[in-house]
Amino acid sequence: VEPYRMFTSRAEYRLLLRIDNADRRLMPLGRELGLVPEDVFRGFERKWARMDRAGEFLDSTRVGNQPAHEELRERFGVEAGTSLAQLLRRPECSIGDLLPLLDGVGLDTSEAAAVETEIKYEGYISQQKRDVQRLRQQEGRRFPAGFDFEAVPGLSREVVEKLSRVQPESLAQAARIPGVTPAAVSILNIHLALGRRRSA
């Protein structure tokens, strides 16, 4: 069966909405709703257990003087004590260079690629998770009655027209209006925060 694909190029947090982690994000929900058979869910759990073990191994294993690390030392000029995860973050290193050391984990090609993405982009992924958490905290902010969107500097004319027509009650509602960009929501959030500070 051909899987459904979601167009994420315009998603604000597309590093979190990757196709290689879709099952991790959605499978537990599908299981709760009774849509995922037991055997499929167990296979999903085994897959992510393997990937988690691989990530932990790369984080905890440091390049040393053992023969298995000789090629890494010669090829990448890596210093002893460098973790394999640190080495993998280098642009010249790929997960394929480290797979011989992960033989016991049993990753397939797609799983190995997902582990590599998580490690190489760990800093960006962590930042996006913080951004998402901050956005969730801000979504409860509500616009005062009769809020004048035209008075908010930095919004495009198109966005102002959409907001004025819909008159959202909160940032969360504003963010769901087609054509209202994440940047516009951020401007609105800042404007609301400044207004509250002035009122205080």
Tab-separated table of N, CA and C in Angstrom, residues 75-162:
chain	number	residue	atom	x	y	z
A	75	ARG	N	41.141	7.774	8.991
A	75	ARG	CA	40.347	8.417	7.940
A	75	ARG	C	39.905	9.829	8.327
A	76	PHE	N	39.512	10.008	9.589
A	76	PHE	CA	38.950	11.292	9.996
A	76	PHE	C	39.880	12.099	10.900
A	77	GLY	N	41.032	11.525	11.258
A	77	GLY	CA	41.950	12.229	12.142
A	77	GLY	C	41.308	12.593	13.463
A	78	VAL	N	40.449	11.708	13.944
A	78	VAL	CA	39.687	11.995	15.157
A	78	VAL	C	40.534	11.719	16.401
A	79	GLU	N	40.375	12.541	17.399
A	79	GLU	CA	41.135	12.385	18.633
A	79	GLU	C	40.482	11.346	19.530
A	80	ALA	N	41.310	10.665	20.305
A	80	ALA	CA	40.800	9.707	21.284
A	80	ALA	C	39.914	10.450	22.279
A	81	GLY	N	38.820	9.812	22.652
A	81	GLY	CA	37.891	10.430	23.591
A	81	GLY	C	36.703	11.081	22.914
A	82	THR	N	36.769	11.249	21.595
A	82	THR	CA	35.631	11.806	20.846
A	82	THR	C	34.536	10.751	20.739
A	83	SER	N	33.318	11.125	21.046
A	83	SER	CA	32.232	10.154	20.937
A	83	SER	C	31.897	9.914	19.463
A	84	LEU	N	31.332	8.747	19.191
A	84	LEU	CA	30.935	8.442	17.816
A	84	LEU	C	29.837	9.400	17.345
A	85	ALA	N	29.004	9.861	18.257
A	85	ALA	CA	27.973	10.828	17.885
A	85	ALA	C	28.607	12.153	17.465
A	86	GLN	N	29.626	12.585	18.178
A	86	GLN	CA	30.332	13.807	17.787
A	86	GLN	C	30.973	13.656	16.415
A	87	LEU	N	31.539	12.491	16.173
A	87	LEU	CA	32.141	12.228	14.868
A	87	LEU	C	31.082	12.260	13.769
A	88	LEU	N	29.910	11.678	14.050
A	88	LEU	CA	28.845	11.616	13.057
A	88	LEU	C	28.329	13.011	12.705
A	89	ARG	N	28.446	13.960	13.615
A	89	ARG	CA	27.984	15.326	13.333
A	89	ARG	C	28.892	16.054	12.339
A	90	ARG	N	30.062	15.518	12.094
A	90	ARG	CA	30.932	16.134	11.101
A	90	ARG	C	30.356	15.898	9.707
A	91	PRO	N	30.417	16.902	8.841
A	91	PRO	CA	29.836	16.736	7.499
A	91	PRO	C	30.483	15.631	6.673
A	92	GLU	N	31.757	15.347	6.950
A	92	GLU	CA	32.442	14.338	6.146
A	92	GLU	C	32.166	12.907	6.613
A	93	CYS	N	31.442	12.764	7.725
A	93	CYS	CA	31.149	11.428	8.269
A	93	CYS	C	29.675	11.112	8.074
A	94	SER	N	29.376	9.864	7.717
A	94	SER	CA	27.983	9.433	7.582
A	94	SER	C	27.768	8.182	8.427
A	95	ILE	N	26.515	7.827	8.610
A	95	ILE	CA	26.198	6.647	9.421
A	95	ILE	C	26.788	5.394	8.793
A	96	GLY	N	26.948	5.412	7.473
A	96	GLY	CA	27.536	4.254	6.805
A	96	GLY	C	28.956	3.973	7.272
A	97	ASP	N	29.675	5.020	7.667
A	97	ASP	CA	31.045	4.843	8.155
A	97	ASP	C	31.079	4.149	9.514
A	98	LEU	N	29.952	4.216	10.230
A	98	LEU	CA	29.921	3.675	11.591
A	98	LEU	C	29.119	2.386	11.703
A	99	LEU	N	28.468	1.976	10.621
A	99	LEU	CA	27.627	0.781	10.677
A	99	LEU	C	28.367	-0.477	11.109
A	100	PRO	N	29.652	-0.658	10.710
A	100	PRO	CA	30.344	-1.868	11.181
A	100	PRO	C	30.388	-1.974	12.709
A	101	LEU	N	30.386	-0.835	13.382
A	101	LEU	CA	30.402	-0.849	14.848
A	101	LEU	C	29.014	-1.083	15.433
A	102	LEU	N	27.976	-0.974	14.581
A	102	LEU	CA	26.598	-1.144	15.034
A	102	LEU	C	26.005	-2.480	14.611
A	103	ASP	N	26.868	-3.404	14.245
A	103	ASP	CA	26.415	-4.694	13.740
A	103	ASP	C	25.433	-5.388	14.669
A	104	GLY	N	25.697	-5.321	15.958
A	104	GLY	CA	24.862	-6.039	16.916
A	104	GLY	C	23.491	-5.440	17.106
A	105	VAL	N	23.287	-4.209	16.660
A	105	VAL	CA	21.999	-3.541	16.860
A	105	VAL	C	20.977	-3.989	15.824
A	106	GLY	N	21.431	-4.256	14.601
A	106	GLY	CA	20.538	-4.774	13.571
A	106	GLY	C	19.669	-3.743	12.899
A	107	LEU	N	20.203	-2.553	12.642
A	107	LEU	CA	19.429	-1.518	11.962
A	107	LEU	C	19.315	-1.817	10.479
A	108	ASP	N	18.153	-1.509	9.887
A	108	ASP	CA	18.077	-1.571	8.434
A	108	ASP	C	18.444	-0.192	7.876
A	109	THR	N	18.434	-0.054	6.570
A	109	THR	CA	18.917	1.178	5.936
A	109	THR	C	18.126	2.410	6.366
A	110	SER	N	16.791	2.291	6.374
A	110	SER	CA	15.963	3.453	6.726
A	110	SER	C	16.117	3.812	8.198
A	111	GLU	N	16.264	2.820	9.048
A	111	GLU	CA	16.452	3.083	10.480
A	111	GLU	C	17.787	3.786	10.730
A	112	ALA	N	18.820	3.315	10.037
A	112	ALA	CA	20.137	3.940	10.188
A	112	ALA	C	20.096	5.393	9.731
A	113	ALA	N	19.398	5.660	8.628
A	113	ALA	CA	19.297	7.032	8.128
A	113	ALA	C	18.562	7.925	9.120
A	114	ALA	N	17.537	7.392	9.766
A	114	ALA	CA	16.785	8.178	10.754
A	114	ALA	C	17.641	8.484	11.971
A	115	VAL	N	18.431	7.514	12.411
A	115	VAL	CA	19.345	7.746	13.540
A	115	VAL	C	20.350	8.835	13.174
A	116	GLU	N	20.864	8.779	11.955
A	116	GLU	CA	21.822	9.786	11.505
A	116	GLU	C	21.195	11.183	11.513
A	117	THR	N	19.968	11.291	11.040
A	117	THR	CA	19.287	12.591	11.017
A	117	THR	C	19.120	13.137	12.425
A	118	GLU	N	18.688	12.282	13.347
A	118	GLU	CA	18.480	12.720	14.732
A	118	GLU	C	19.768	13.254	15.339
A	119	ILE	N	20.883	12.611	15.037
A	119	ILE	CA	22.153	13.018	15.638
A	119	ILE	C	22.734	14.241	14.938
A	120	LYS	N	22.736	14.234	13.615
A	120	LYS	CA	23.328	15.360	12.882
A	120	LYS	C	22.577	16.668	13.133
A	121	TYR	N	21.265	16.587	13.290
A	121	TYR	CA	20.446	17.795	13.442
A	121	TYR	C	19.932	17.954	14.871
A	122	GLU	N	20.597	17.316	15.817
A	122	GLU	CA	20.119	17.321	17.196
A	122	GLU	C	19.921	18.740	17.737
A	123	GLY	N	20.865	19.624	17.466
A	123	GLY	CA	20.761	20.992	17.971
A	123	GLY	C	19.551	21.712	17.411
A	124	TYR	N	19.333	21.577	16.100
A	124	TYR	CA	18.187	22.228	15.469
A	124	TYR	C	16.872	21.613	15.944
A	125	ILE	N	16.856	20.290	16.089
A	125	ILE	CA	15.645	19.605	16.540
A	125	ILE	C	15.290	20.040	17.961
A	126	SER	N	16.297	20.141	18.832
A	126	SER	CA	16.044	20.577	20.207
A	126	SER	C	15.495	21.998	20.236
A	127	GLN	N	16.038	22.863	19.376
A	127	GLN	CA	15.554	24.239	19.318
A	127	GLN	C	14.103	24.283	18.854
A	128	GLN	N	13.764	23.469	17.857
A	128	GLN	CA	12.388	23.463	17.382
A	128	GLN	C	11.434	22.927	18.445
A	129	LYS	N	11.878	21.948	19.227
A	129	LYS	CA	11.036	21.441	20.314
A	129	LYS	C	10.785	22.533	21.354
A	130	ARG	N	11.817	23.341	21.637
A	130	ARG	CA	11.628	24.458	22.572
A	130	ARG	C	10.674	25.487	21.980
A	131	ASP	N	10.793	25.734	20.672
A	131	ASP	CA	9.902	26.689	20.012
A	131	ASP	C	8.453	26.212	20.078
A	132	VAL	N	8.250	24.914	19.845
A	132	VAL	CA	6.900	24.357	19.889
A	132	VAL	C	6.321	24.496	21.295
A	133	GLN	N	7.127	24.187	22.301
A	133	GLN	CA	6.659	24.296	23.676
A	133	GLN	C	6.291	25.737	24.012
A	134	ARG	N	7.119	26.669	23.564
A	134	ARG	CA	6.835	28.080	23.825
A	134	ARG	C	5.557	28.511	23.108
A	135	LEU	N	5.359	28.021	21.875
A	135	LEU	CA	4.158	28.360	21.133
A	135	LEU	C	2.915	27.822	21.831
A	136	ARG	N	3.007	26.616	22.361
A	136	ARG	CA	1.858	26.036	23.074
A	136	ARG	C	1.494	26.880	24.296
A	137	GLN	N	2.510	27.395	24.964
A	137	GLN	CA	2.252	28.231	26.127
A	137	GLN	C	1.618	29.555	25.720
A	138	GLN	N	1.959	30.006	24.514
A	138	GLN	CA	1.459	31.300	24.054
A	138	GLN	C	0.089	31.211	23.395
A	139	GLU	N	-0.319	29.984	22.999
A	139	GLU	CA	-1.562	29.844	22.248
A	139	GLU	C	-2.786	30.288	23.043
A	140	GLY	N	-2.668	30.273	24.370
A	140	GLY	CA	-3.799	30.673	25.185
A	140	GLY	C	-3.998	32.177	25.243
A	141	ARG	N	-3.088	32.930	24.689
A	141	ARG	CA	-3.234	34.392	24.718
A	141	ARG	C	-4.405	34.829	23.841
A	142	ARG	N	-5.247	35.673	24.414
A	142	ARG	CA	-6.462	36.100	23.732
A	142	ARG	C	-6.378	37.576	23.360
A	143	PHE	N	-7.048	37.918	22.275
A	143	PHE	CA	-7.097	39.315	21.837
A	143	PHE	C	-8.195	40.049	22.619
A	144	PRO	N	-7.919	41.264	23.037
A	144	PRO	CA	-8.974	42.052	23.699
A	144	PRO	C	-10.138	42.277	22.747
A	145	ALA	N	-11.316	42.496	23.292
A	145	ALA	CA	-12.495	42.771	22.461
A	145	ALA	C	-12.229	43.997	21.596
A	146	GLY	N	-12.594	43.879	20.325
A	146	GLY	CA	-12.410	44.994	19.405
A	146	GLY	C	-10.972	45.261	19.028
A	147	PHE	N	-10.123	44.242	19.111
A	147	PHE	CA	-8.700	44.402	18.812
A	147	PHE	C	-8.506	44.905	17.377
A	148	ASP	N	-7.671	45.931	17.234
A	148	ASP	CA	-7.427	46.535	15.924
A	148	ASP	C	-6.169	45.937	15.295
A	149	PHE	N	-6.344	45.009	14.364
A	149	PHE	CA	-5.207	44.355	13.730
A	149	PHE	C	-4.428	45.316	12.834
A	150	GLU	N	-5.099	46.353	12.342
A	150	GLU	CA	-4.408	47.316	11.488
A	150	GLU	C	-3.379	48.130	12.270
A	151	ALA	N	-3.523	48.142	13.597
A	151	ALA	CA	-2.605	48.922	14.426
A	151	ALA	C	-1.329	48.149	14.775
A	152	VAL	N	-1.248	46.904	14.317
A	152	VAL	CA	-0.068	46.079	14.618
A	152	VAL	C	0.983	46.294	13.537
A	153	PRO	N	2.113	46.890	13.864
A	153	PRO	CA	3.146	47.115	12.848
A	153	PRO	C	3.808	45.805	12.430
A	154	GLY	N	4.162	45.718	11.156
A	154	GLY	CA	4.894	44.547	10.670
A	154	GLY	C	4.040	43.516	9.976
A	155	LEU	N	2.700	43.640	10.061
A	155	LEU	CA	1.819	42.686	9.388
A	155	LEU	C	1.581	43.132	7.951
A	156	SER	N	1.546	42.179	7.046
A	156	SER	CA	1.264	42.515	5.647
A	156	SER	C	-0.203	42.891	5.496
A	157	ARG	N	-0.515	43.611	4.439
A	157	ARG	CA	-1.898	44.006	4.178
A	157	ARG	C	-2.797	42.782	4.046
A	158	GLU	N	-2.296	41.740	3.383
A	158	GLU	CA	-3.086	40.515	3.201
A	158	GLU	C	-3.435	39.889	4.541
A	159	VAL	N	-2.451	39.807	5.437
A	159	VAL	CA	-2.686	39.205	6.752
A	159	VAL	C	-3.671	40.049	7.553
A	160	VAL	N	-3.507	41.364	7.522
A	160	VAL	CA	-4.423	42.247	8.247
A	160	VAL	C	-5.853	42.054	7.763
A	161	GLU	N	-6.031	41.948	6.450
A	161	GLU	CA	-7.371	41.761	5.895
A	161	GLU	C	-7.989	40.446	6.365
A	162	LYS	N	-7.191	39.377	6.374
A	162	LYS	CA	-7.703	38.074	6.814
A	162	LYS	C	-8.078	38.115	8.293
